[in-house]
C-alpha positions as YAML, in Angstrom:
chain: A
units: angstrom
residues:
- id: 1
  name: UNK
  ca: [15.97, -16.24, -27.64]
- id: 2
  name: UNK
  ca: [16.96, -18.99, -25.04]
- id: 3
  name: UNK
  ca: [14.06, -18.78, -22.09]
- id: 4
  name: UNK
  ca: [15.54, -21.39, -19.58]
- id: 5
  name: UNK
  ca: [14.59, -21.82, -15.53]
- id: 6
  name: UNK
  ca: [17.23, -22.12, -13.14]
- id: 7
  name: UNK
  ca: [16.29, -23.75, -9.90]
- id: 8
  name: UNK
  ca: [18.51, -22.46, -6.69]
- id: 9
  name: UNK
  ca: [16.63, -24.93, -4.49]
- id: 10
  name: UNK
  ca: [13.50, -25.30, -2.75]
- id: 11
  name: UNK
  ca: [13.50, -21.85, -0.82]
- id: 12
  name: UNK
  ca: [14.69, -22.39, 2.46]
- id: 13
  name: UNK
  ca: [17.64, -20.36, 3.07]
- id: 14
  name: UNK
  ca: [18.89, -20.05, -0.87]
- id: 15
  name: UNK
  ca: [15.50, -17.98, -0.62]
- id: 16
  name: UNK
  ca: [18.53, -15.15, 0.19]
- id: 17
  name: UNK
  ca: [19.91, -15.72, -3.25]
- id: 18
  name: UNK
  ca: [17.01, -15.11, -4.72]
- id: 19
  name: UNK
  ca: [16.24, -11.90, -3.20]
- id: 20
  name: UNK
  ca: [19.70, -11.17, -3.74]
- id: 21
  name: UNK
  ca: [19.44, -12.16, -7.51]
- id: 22
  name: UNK
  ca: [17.06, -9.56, -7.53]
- id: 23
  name: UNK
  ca: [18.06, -6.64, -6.15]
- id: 24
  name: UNK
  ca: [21.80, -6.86, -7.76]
- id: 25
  name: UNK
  ca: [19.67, -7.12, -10.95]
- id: 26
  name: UNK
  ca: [16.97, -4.57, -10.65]
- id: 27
  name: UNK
  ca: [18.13, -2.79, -14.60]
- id: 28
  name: UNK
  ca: [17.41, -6.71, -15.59]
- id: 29
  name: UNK
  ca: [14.48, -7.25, -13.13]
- id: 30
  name: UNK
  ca: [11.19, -7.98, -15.35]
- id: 31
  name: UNK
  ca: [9.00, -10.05, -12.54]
- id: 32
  name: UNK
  ca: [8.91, -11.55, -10.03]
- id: 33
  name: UNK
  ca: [6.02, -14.43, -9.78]
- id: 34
  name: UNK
  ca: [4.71, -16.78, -7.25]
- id: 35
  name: UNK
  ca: [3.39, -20.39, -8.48]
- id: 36
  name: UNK
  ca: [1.22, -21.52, -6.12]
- id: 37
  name: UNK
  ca: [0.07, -25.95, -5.91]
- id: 38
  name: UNK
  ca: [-1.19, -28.72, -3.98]
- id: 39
  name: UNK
  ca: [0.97, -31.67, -3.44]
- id: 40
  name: UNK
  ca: [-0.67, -34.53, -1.15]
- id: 41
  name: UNK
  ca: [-3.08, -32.19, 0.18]
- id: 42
  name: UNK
  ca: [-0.35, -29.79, 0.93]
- id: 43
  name: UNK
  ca: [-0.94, -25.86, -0.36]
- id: 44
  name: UNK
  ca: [3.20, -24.80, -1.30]
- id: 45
  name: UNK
  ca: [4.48, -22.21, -3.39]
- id: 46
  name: UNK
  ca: [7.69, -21.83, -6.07]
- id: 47
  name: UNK
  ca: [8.81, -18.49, -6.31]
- id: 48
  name: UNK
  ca: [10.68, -16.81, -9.19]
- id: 49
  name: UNK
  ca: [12.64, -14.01, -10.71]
- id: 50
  name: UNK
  ca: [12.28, -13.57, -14.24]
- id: 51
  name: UNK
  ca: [15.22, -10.94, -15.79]
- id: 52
  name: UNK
  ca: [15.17, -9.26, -19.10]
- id: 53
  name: UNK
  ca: [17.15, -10.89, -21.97]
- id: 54
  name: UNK
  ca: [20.55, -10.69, -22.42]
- id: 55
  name: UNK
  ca: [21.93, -7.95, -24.90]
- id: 56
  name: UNK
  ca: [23.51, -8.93, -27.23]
- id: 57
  name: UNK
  ca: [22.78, -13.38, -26.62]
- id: 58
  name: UNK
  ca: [18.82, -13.48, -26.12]
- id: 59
  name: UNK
  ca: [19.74, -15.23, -23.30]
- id: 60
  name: UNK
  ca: [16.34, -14.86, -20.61]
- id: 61
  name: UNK
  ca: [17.17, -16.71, -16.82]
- id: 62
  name: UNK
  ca: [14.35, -17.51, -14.75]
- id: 63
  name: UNK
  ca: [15.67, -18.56, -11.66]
- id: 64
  name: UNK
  ca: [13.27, -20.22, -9.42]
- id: 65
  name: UNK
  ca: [12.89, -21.81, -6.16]
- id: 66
  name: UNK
  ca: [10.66, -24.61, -6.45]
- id: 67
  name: UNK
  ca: [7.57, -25.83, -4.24]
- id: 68
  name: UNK
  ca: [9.65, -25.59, -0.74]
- id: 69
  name: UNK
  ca: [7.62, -22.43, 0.54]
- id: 70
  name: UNK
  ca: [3.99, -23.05, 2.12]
- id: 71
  name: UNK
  ca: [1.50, -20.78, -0.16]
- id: 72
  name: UNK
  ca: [0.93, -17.77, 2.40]
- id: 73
  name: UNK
  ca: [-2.92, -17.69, 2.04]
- id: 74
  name: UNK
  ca: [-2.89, -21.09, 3.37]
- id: 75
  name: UNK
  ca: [0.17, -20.53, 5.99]
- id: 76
  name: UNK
  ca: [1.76, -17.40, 6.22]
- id: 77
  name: UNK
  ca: [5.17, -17.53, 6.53]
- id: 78
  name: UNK
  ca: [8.21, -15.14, 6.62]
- id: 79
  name: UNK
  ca: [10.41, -16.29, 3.66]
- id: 80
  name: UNK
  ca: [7.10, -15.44, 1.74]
- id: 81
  name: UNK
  ca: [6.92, -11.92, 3.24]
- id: 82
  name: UNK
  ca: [10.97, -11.78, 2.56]
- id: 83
  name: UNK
  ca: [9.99, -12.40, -1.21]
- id: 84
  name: UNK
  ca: [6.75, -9.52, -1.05]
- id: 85
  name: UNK
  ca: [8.56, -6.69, 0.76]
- id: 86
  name: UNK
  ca: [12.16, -7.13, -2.01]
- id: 87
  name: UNK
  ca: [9.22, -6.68, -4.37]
- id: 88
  name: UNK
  ca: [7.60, -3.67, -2.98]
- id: 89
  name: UNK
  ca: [11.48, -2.43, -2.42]
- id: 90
  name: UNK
  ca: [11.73, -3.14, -6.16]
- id: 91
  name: UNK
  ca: [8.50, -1.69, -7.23]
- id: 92
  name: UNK
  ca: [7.14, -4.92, -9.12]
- id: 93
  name: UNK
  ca: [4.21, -6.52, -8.54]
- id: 94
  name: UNK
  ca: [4.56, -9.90, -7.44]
- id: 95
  name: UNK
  ca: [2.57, -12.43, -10.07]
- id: 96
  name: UNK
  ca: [0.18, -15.15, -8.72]
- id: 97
  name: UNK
  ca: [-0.63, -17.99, -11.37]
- id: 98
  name: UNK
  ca: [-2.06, -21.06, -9.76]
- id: 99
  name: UNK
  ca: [-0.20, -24.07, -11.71]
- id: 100
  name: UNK
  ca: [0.16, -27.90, -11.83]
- id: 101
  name: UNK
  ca: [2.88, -29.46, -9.28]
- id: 102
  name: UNK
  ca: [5.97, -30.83, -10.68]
- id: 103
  name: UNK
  ca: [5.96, -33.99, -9.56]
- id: 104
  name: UNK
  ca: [3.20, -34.61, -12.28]
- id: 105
  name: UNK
  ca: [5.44, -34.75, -14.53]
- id: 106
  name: UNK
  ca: [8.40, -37.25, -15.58]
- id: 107
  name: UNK
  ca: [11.23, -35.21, -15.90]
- id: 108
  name: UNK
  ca: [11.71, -31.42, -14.25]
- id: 109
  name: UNK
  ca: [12.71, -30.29, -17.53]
- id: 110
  name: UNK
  ca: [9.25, -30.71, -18.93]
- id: 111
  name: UNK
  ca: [7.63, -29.06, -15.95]
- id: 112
  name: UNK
  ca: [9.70, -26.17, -16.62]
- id: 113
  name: UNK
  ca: [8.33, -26.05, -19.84]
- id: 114
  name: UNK
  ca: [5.03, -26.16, -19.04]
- id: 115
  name: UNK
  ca: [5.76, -22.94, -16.48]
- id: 116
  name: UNK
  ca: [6.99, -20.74, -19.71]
- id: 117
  name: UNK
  ca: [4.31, -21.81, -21.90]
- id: 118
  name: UNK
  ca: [2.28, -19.99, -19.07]
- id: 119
  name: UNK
  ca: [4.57, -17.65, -18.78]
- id: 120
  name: UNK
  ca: [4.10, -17.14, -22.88]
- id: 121
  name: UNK
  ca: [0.59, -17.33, -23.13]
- id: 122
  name: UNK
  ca: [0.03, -14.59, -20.42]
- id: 123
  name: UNK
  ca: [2.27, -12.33, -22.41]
- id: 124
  name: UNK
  ca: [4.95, -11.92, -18.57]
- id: 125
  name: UNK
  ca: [7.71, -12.87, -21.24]
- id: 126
  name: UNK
  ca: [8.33, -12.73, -25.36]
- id: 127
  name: UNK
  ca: [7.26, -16.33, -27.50]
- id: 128
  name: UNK
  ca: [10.26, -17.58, -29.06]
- id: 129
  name: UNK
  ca: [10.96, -15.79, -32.08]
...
């Protein structure tokens, strides 16, 4: 199985697309998480939409919008609330996992490795098999 994170963009208005991803995917739909950091002293948030594997390919997208969105218990905002009501709609519980910020790390690729390794070790999606 290929696990791999798609990034639409930081979550401004492609924040739509991944509400729409969603919804036009709710027989796929298997969570939907927020990944909430600090970078300089700022308290943002990426949010993501993890779909079931592909049948037949074992192909698993995570698309994500990363670190644009100000962590609502800090600031709350509406693209947050946007993100928690297509949830509610969708009857999945939004997942909260506090993580390390991306620009930690040297390339994106290994930051979105890091995400599914906690994504793996939490059990929200299948270790490689």
């Amino acid at each position: 199985m290929i696990q791999r994170f798609i990034e639409i963009g930081e979550g401004y208005s492609d924040i739509y697309e991944l509400i729409e991803i969603a919804r036009a995917n709710k027989h796929r739909l298997s969570h939907m998480a927020a990944f909430h950091t600090s970078i300089d002293h700022k308290e943002v948030t990426s949010l993501a939409v993890i779909l079931k594997p592909t049948d037949p390919g074992g192909f698993q997208p995570l698309y994500i919008c990363r670190e644009g969105i100000p962590n609502p218990k800090a600031a709350p905002n509406k693209r947050y609330e946007l993100f928690a009501d297509a949830a509610e709609d969708l009857n999945k519980e939004i997942i909260q996992l506090t993580v390390k910020p991306s620009v930690i790390f040297n390339e994106k690729e290994l930051y979105f490795q890091y995400l599914i390794g906690i994504l793996r070790l939490n059990h929200y999606i299948a270790p490689l098999q």
